[in-house]
Tab-separated table of C-alpha atoms and ligand atoms in Angstrom:
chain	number	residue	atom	x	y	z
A	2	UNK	CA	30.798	4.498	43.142
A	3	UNK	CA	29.474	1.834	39.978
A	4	UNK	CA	32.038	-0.419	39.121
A	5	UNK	CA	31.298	-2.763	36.330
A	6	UNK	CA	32.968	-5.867	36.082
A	7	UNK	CA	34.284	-5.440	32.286
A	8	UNK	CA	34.051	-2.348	30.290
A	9	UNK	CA	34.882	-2.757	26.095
A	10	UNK	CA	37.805	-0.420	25.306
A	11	UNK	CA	36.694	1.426	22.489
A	12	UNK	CA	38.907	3.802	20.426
A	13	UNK	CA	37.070	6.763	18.579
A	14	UNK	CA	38.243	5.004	15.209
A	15	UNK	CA	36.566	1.822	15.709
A	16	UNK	CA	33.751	4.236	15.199
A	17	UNK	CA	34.858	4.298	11.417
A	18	UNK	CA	36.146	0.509	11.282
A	19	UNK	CA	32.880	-0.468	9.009
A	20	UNK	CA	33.769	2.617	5.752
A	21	UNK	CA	37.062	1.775	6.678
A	22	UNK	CA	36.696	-1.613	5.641
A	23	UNK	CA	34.433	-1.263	2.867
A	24	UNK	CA	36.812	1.521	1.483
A	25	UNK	CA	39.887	-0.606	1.419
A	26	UNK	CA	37.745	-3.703	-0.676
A	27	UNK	CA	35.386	-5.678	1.243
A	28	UNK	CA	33.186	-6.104	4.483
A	29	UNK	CA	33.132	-10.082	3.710
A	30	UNK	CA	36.084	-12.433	4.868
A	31	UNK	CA	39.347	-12.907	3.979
A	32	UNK	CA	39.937	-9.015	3.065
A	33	UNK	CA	42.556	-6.381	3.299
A	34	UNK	CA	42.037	-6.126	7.450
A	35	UNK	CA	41.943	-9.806	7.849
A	36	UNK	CA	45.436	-9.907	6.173
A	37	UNK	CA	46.692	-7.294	7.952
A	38	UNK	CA	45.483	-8.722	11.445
A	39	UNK	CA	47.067	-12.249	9.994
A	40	UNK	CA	49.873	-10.711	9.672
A	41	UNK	CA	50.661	-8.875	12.732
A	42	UNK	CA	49.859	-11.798	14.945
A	43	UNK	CA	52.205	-14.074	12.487
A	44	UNK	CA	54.835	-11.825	12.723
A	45	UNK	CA	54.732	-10.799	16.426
A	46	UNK	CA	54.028	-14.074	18.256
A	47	UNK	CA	55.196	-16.278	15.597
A	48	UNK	CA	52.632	-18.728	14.855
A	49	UNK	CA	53.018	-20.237	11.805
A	50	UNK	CA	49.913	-19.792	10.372
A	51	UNK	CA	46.947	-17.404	11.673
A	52	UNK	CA	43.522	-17.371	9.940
A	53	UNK	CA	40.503	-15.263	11.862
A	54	UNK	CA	37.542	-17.076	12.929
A	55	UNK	CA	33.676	-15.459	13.828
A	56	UNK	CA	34.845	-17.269	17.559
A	57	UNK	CA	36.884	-18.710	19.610
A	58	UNK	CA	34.112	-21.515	19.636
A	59	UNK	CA	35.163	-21.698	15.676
A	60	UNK	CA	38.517	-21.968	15.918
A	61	UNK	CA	38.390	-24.723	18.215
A	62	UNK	CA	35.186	-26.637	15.594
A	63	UNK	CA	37.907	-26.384	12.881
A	64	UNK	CA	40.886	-27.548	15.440
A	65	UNK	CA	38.614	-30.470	15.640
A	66	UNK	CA	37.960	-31.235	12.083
A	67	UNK	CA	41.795	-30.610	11.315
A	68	UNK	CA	42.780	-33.036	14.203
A	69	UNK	CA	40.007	-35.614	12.277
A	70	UNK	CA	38.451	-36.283	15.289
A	71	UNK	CA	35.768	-39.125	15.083
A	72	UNK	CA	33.289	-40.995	16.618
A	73	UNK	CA	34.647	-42.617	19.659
A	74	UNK	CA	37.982	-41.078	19.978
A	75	UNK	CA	39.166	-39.860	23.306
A	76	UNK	CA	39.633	-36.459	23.487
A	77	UNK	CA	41.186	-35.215	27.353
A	78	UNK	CA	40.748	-31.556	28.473
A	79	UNK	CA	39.965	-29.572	32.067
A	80	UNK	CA	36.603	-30.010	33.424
A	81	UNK	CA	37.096	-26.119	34.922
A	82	UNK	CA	36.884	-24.509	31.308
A	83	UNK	CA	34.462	-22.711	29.177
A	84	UNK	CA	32.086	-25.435	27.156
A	85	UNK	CA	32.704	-24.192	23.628
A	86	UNK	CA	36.303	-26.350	24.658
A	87	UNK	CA	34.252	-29.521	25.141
A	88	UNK	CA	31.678	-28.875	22.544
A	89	UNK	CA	33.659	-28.630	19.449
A	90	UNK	CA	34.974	-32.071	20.462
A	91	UNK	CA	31.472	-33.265	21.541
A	92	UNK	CA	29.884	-32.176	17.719
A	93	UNK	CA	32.350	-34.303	16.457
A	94	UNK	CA	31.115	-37.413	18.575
A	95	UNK	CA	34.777	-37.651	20.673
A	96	UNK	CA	34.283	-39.205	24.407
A	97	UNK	CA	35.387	-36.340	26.502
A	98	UNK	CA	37.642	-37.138	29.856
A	99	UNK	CA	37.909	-34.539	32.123
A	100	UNK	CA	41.209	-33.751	33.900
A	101	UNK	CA	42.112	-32.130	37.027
A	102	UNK	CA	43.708	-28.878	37.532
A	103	UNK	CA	46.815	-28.241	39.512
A	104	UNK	CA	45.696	-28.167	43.704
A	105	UNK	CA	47.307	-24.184	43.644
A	106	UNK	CA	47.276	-22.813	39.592
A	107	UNK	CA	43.924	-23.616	37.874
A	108	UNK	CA	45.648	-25.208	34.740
A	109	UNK	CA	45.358	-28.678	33.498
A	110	UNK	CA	47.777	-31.100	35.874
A	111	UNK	CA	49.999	-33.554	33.752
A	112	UNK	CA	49.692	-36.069	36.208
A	113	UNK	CA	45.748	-36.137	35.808
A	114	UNK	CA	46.008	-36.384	31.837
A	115	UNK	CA	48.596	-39.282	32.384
A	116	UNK	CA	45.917	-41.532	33.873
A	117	UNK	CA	43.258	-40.848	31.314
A	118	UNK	CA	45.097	-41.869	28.669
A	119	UNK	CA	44.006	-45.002	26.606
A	120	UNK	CA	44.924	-46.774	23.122
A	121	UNK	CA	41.449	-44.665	21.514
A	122	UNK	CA	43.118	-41.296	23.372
A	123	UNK	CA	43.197	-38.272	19.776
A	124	UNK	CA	43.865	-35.186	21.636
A	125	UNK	CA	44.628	-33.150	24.432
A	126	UNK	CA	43.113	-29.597	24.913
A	127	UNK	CA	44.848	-27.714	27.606
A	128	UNK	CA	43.498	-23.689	28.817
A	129	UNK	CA	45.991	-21.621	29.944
A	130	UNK	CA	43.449	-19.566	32.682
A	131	UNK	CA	43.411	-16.229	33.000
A	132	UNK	CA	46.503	-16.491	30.193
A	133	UNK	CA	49.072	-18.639	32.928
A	134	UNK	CA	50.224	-21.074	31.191
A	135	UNK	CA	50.514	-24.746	31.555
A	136	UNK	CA	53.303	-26.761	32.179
A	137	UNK	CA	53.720	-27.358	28.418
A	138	UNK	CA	57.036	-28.855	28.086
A	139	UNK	CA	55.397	-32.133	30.211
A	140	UNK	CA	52.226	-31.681	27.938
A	141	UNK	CA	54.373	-31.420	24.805
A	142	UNK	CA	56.185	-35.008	26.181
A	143	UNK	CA	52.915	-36.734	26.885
A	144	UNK	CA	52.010	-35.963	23.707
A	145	UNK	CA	54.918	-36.725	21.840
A	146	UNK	CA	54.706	-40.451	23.490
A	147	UNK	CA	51.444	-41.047	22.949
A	148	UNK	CA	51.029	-39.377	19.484
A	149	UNK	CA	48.339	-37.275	20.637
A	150	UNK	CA	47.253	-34.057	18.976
A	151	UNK	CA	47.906	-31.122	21.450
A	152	UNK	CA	44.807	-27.365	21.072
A	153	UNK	CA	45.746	-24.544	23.410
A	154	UNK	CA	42.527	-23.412	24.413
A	155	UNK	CA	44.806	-19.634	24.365
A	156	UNK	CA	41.210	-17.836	24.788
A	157	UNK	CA	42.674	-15.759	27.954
A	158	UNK	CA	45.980	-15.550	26.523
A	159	UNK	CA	47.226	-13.125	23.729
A	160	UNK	CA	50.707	-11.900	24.539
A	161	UNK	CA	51.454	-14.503	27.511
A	162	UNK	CA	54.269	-16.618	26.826
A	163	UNK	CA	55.873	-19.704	28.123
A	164	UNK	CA	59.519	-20.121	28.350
A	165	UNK	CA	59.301	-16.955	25.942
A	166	UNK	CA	56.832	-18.482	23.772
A	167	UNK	CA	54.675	-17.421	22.728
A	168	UNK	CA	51.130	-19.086	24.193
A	169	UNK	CA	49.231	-20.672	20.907
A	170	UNK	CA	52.297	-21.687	19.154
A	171	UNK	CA	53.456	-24.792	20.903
A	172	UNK	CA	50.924	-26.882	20.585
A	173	UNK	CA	49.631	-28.074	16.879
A	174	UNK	CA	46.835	-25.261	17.178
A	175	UNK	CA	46.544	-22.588	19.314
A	176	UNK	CA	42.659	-20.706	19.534
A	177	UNK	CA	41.921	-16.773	20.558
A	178	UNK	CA	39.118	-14.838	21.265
A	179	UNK	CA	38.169	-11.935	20.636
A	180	UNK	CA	35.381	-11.314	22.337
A	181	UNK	CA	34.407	-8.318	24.406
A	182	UNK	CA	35.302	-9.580	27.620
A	183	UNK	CA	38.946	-10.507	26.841
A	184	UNK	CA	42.838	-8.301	26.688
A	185	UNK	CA	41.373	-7.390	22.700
A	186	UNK	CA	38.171	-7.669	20.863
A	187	UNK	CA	36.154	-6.899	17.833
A	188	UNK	CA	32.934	-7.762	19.549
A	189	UNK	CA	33.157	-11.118	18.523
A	190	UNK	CA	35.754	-13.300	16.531
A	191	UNK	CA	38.320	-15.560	17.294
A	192	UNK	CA	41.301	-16.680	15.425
A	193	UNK	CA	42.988	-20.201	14.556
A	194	UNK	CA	46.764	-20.637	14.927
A	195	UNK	CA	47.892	-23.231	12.661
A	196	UNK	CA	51.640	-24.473	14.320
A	197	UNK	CA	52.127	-27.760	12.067
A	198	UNK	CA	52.759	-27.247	8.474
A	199	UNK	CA	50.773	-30.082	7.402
A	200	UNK	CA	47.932	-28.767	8.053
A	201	UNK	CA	48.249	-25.274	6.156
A	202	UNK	CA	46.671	-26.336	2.877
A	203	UNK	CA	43.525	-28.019	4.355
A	204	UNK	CA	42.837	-25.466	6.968
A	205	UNK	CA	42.651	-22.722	4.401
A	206	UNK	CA	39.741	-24.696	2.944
A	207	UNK	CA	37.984	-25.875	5.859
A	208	UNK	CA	37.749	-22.040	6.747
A	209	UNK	CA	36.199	-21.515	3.542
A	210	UNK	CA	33.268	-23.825	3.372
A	211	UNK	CA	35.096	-26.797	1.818
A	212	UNK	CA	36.128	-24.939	-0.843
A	213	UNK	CA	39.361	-24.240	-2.949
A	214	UNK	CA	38.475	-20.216	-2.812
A	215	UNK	CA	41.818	-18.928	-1.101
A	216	UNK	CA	44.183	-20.780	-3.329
A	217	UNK	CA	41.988	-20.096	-6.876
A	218	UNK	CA	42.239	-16.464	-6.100
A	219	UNK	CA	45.804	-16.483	-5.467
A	220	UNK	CA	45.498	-17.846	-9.061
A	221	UNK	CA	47.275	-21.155	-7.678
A	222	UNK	CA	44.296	-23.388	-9.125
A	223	UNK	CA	42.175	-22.763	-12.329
A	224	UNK	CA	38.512	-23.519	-10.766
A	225	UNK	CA	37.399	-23.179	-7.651
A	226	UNK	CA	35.287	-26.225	-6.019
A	227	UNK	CA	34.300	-28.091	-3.378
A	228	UNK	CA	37.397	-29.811	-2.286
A	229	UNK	CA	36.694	-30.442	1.528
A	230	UNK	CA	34.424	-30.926	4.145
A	231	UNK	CA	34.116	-26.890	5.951
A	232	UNK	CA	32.131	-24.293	7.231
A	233	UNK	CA	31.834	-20.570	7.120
A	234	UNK	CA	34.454	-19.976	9.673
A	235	UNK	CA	35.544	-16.492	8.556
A	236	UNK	CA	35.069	-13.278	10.426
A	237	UNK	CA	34.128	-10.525	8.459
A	238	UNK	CA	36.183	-7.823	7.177
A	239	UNK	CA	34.674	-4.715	9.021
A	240	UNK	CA	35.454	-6.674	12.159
A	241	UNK	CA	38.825	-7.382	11.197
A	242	UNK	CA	38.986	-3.750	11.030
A	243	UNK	CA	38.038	-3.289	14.360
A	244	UNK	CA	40.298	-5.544	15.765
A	245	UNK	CA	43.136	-4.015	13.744
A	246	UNK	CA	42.500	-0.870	15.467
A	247	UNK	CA	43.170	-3.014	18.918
A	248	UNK	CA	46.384	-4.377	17.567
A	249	UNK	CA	47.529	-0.995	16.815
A	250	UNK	CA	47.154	-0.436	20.129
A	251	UNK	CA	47.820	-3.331	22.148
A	252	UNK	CA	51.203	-2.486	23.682
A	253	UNK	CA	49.514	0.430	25.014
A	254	UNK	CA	46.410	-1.794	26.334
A	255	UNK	CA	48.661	-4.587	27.390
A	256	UNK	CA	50.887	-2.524	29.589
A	257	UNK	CA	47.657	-0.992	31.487
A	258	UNK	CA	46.285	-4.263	31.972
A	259	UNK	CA	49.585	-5.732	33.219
A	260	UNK	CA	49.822	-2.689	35.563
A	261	UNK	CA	46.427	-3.115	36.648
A	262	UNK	CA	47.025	-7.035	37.434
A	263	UNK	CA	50.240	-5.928	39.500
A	264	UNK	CA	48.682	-3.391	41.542
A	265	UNK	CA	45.717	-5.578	42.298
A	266	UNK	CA	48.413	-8.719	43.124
A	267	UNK	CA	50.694	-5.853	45.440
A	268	UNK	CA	47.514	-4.363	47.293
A	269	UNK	CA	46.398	-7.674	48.300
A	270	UNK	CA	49.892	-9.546	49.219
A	271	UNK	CA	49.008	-8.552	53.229
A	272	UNK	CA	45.799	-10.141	53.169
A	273	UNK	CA	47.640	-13.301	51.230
A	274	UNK	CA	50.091	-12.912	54.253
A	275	UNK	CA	47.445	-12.946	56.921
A	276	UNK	CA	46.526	-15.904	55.404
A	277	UNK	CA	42.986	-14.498	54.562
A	278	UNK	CA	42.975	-15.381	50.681
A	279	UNK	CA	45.341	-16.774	48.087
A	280	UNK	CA	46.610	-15.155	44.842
A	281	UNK	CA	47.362	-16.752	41.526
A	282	UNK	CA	50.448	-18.036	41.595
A	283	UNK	CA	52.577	-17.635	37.986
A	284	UNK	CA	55.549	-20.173	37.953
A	285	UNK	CA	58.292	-19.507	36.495
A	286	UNK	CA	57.863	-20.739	33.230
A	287	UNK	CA	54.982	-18.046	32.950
A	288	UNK	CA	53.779	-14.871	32.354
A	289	UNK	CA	50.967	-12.835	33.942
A	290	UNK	CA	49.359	-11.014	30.522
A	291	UNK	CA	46.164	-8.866	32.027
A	292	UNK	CA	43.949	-10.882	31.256
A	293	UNK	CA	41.878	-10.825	34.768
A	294	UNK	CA	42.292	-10.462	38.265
A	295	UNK	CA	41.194	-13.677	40.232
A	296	UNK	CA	41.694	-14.814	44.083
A	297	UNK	CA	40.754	-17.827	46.020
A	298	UNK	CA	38.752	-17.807	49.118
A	299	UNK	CA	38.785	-20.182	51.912
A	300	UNK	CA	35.083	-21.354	51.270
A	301	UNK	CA	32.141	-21.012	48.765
A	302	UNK	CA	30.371	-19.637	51.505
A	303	UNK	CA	32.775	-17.035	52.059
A	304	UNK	CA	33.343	-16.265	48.136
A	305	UNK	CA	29.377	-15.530	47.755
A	306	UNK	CA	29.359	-13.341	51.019
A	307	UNK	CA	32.050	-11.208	49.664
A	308	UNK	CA	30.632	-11.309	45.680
A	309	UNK	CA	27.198	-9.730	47.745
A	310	UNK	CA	28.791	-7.668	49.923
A	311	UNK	CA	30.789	-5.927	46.864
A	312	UNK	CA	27.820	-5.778	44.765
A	313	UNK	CA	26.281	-3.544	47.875
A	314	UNK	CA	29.142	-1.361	47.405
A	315	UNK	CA	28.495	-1.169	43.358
A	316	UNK	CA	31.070	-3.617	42.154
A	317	UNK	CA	30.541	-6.256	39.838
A	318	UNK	CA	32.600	-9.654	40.442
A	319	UNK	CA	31.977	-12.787	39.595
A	320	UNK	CA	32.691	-16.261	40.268
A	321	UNK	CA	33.708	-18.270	37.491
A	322	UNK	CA	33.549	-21.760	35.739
A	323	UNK	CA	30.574	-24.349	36.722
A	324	UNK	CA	33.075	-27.236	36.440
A	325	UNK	CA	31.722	-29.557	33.222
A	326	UNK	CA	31.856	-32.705	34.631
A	327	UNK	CA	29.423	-31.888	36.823
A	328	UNK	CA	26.952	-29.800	34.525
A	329	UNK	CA	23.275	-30.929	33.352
A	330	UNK	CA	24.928	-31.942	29.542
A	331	UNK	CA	27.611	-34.031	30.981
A	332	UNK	CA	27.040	-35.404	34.874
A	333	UNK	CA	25.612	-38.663	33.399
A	334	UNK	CA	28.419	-38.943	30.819
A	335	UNK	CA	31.408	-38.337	33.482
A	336	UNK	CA	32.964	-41.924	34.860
A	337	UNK	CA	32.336	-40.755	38.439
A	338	UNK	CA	36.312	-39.587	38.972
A	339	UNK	CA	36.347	-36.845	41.727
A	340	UNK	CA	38.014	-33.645	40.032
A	341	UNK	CA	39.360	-32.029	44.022
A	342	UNK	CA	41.128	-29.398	42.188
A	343	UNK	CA	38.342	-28.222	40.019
A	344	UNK	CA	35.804	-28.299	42.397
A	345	UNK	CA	37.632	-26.144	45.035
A	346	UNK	CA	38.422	-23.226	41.940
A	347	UNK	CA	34.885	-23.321	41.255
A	348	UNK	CA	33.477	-22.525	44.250
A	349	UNK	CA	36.328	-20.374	45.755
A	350	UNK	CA	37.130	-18.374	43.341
A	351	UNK	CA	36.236	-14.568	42.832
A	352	UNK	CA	37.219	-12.445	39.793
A	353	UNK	CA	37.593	-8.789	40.478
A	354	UNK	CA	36.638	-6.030	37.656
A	355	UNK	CA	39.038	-5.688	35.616
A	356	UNK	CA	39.697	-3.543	32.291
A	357	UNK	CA	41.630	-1.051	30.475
A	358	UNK	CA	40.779	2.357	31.839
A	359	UNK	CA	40.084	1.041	35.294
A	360	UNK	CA	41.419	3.811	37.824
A	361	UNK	CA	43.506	3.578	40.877
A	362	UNK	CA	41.372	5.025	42.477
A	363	UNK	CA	38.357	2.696	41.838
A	364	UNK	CA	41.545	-0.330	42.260
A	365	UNK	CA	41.983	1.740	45.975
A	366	UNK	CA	37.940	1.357	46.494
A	367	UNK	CA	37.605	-2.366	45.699
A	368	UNK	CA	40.790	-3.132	48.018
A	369	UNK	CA	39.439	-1.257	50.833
A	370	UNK	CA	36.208	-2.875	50.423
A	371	UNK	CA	37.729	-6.115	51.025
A	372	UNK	CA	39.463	-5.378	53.569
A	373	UNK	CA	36.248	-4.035	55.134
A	374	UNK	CA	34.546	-7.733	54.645
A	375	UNK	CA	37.522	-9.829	56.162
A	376	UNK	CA	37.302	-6.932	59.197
B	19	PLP	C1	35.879	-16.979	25.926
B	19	PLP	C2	36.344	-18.380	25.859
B	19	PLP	C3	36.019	-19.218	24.790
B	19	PLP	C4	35.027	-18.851	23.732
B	19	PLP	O1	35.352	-17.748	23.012
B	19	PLP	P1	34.307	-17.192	21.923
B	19	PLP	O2	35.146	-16.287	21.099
B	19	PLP	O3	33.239	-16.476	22.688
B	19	PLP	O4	33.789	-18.349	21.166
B	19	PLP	C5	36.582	-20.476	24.732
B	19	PLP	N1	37.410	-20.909	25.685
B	19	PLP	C6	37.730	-20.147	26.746
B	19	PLP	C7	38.690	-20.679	27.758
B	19	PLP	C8	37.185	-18.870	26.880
B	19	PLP	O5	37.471	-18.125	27.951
């Protein structure tokens, strides 16, 4: 048996996304499927404002320019993360500080953002991994007392909530993905959720190059000019169709992911119990959304052995997150602050394939395959 660690879930229309697009008016940005995606993820998991982004890597650049981050200022996320978090803060010339993680959930630990904080502290950028989300009521505080800007990094986590809400709309922005290896994608694109009225008017422009462009063809302004510092953050309309296609689909993906998660989490509760490996833990502010399947070995050692031994067997799994703190770009940069937490996830922790269409029985083959290493 070949089991890949991600496989793309593509319907037979997505096929048809491109004439679909061009059809209904345009294959640039800001077109009929762009609204329509908008729309949906407004309405369903009320954020206030949604616009689509080429990345999730964009949507965090313009959470950056929106949160006018400049040279010098502070800006506090988790080392254990994916570096387009730390980069769209590092092109703006911010000082990164990199917190710990909890010692048992692999989220951003309150307690560790409390002692970075300093008078030049802008933001904080938390990740809700693998779409568990933080403790965001104690984020929310530590913001509110400092007056600190507050990104979810919500890459992993379309329809995960916290304390019902959904993840992405507490904080002033909220990023998504939507590339191939996450719950939905369109290949790639991302989208920026926009939480804090004042910044409506001026993200509309900054998506648009600087420009006026949205609000002089909503015949709101006469000419249209450059206004704004901005980029070319949109995602283009034949993607947006794409993605559509996902979103008319998503309770039907999300329950098979969730179901895959569960089985995966039941199946490997006696080897939890043996005390052979751990399993994520999901407090009870959170949700589980299908985003992946991870557990935590007792060594690195261990973790490799069993990534090589299931690789014999022909499944893909992988380890995941080279903390930053530590990596080539940033060792020399990082005040020397052990990160226990982060370095223990990294090197312990193995993600299992995972993906809509994956079959019991293939679930039934990577279990026993464990089980077969820890023999
Ligand atoms: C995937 C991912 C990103 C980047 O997403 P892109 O759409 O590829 O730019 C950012 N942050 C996290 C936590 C991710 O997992």
């Amino acid at each position: 048996m070949k089991i890949p660690f991600n496989k793309p879930y593509y319907p037979v229309a997505g096929l048809f996304s491109v004439p679909r697009a061009a059809i209904a008016g345009t294959l640039s940005g800001n077109g009929v499927f762009t609204k329509k995606c908008q729309q949906y993820f407004e309405n369903r998991f009320h954020f206030r404002k949604t616009l689509l982004t080429t990345s999730c890597s964009d949507a965090l650049e313009m959470a950056a320019i929106l949160a006018n981050i400049q040279p010098g200022d502070e800006v506090i996320m988790p080392s254990f993360t994916f570096v387009s978090t730390a980069n769209a803060f590092a092109i703006r010339g911010a000082k990164l500080r990199f917190a710990d993680v909890e010692h048992n959930i692999p989220d951003i630990s309150p307690a560790s953002i409390e002692e970075l904080i300093t008078p030049a502290t802008r933001a904080l950028v938390v990740v809700h991994y693998s779409g568990i989300a933080c403790d965001m009521d104690r984020i929310m505080k530590i913001a509110a007392k400092h007056n600190l800007f507050v990104v979810e990094d919500a890459a992993h986590s379309i329809d995960s909530y916290y304390k019902g809400r959904a993840l992405g709309s507490i904080g002033h922005f909220g990023t998504f993905s939507f590339h191939e290896t996450k719950n939905i994608f369109c290949g790639e694109g991302g989208m920026l959720a926009i939480n804090d009225n004042r910044f409506l008017s001026r993200a509309e422009i900054i998506w648009e190059k600087g420009t006026n462009r949205a609000a002089f063809y909503r015949g709101e302004s006469s000419t249209y000019n450059w206004v704004d510092i901005g980029s070319s953050f949109l995602l283009s309309d034949a993607l947006a169709a794409f993605l559509y296609i996902q979103l008319e689909n998503l309770d039907k993906i999300q329950s098979a992911r969730k179901r895959i998660w569960e089985h995966y989490y039941h199946e490997l509760k006696p080897l939890e119990e043996k005390g052979v490996l751990e399993l994520p833990v999901i407090p009870s502010y959170a949700t589980q959304n299908g985003n992946m399947f991870y557990c935590i070995l007792h060594t690195q050692v261990e973790r490799d052995n069993l990534i090589v031994y299931l690789k014999d067997k022909g499944i893909q799994s992988v380890f995941h997150y080279l903390p930053l703190h530590s990596s080539p770009y940033f060792h020399e940069k990082h005040d020397g602050r052990p990160l226990p937490n982060t370095d223990r996830f990294s090197q312990c922790i193995i993600r299992l394939p995972f993906y809509y269409g994956l079959k019991k029985s293939q679930i039934k083959y990577i279990i026993g395959s464990i089980k077969e290493f820890f023999n």
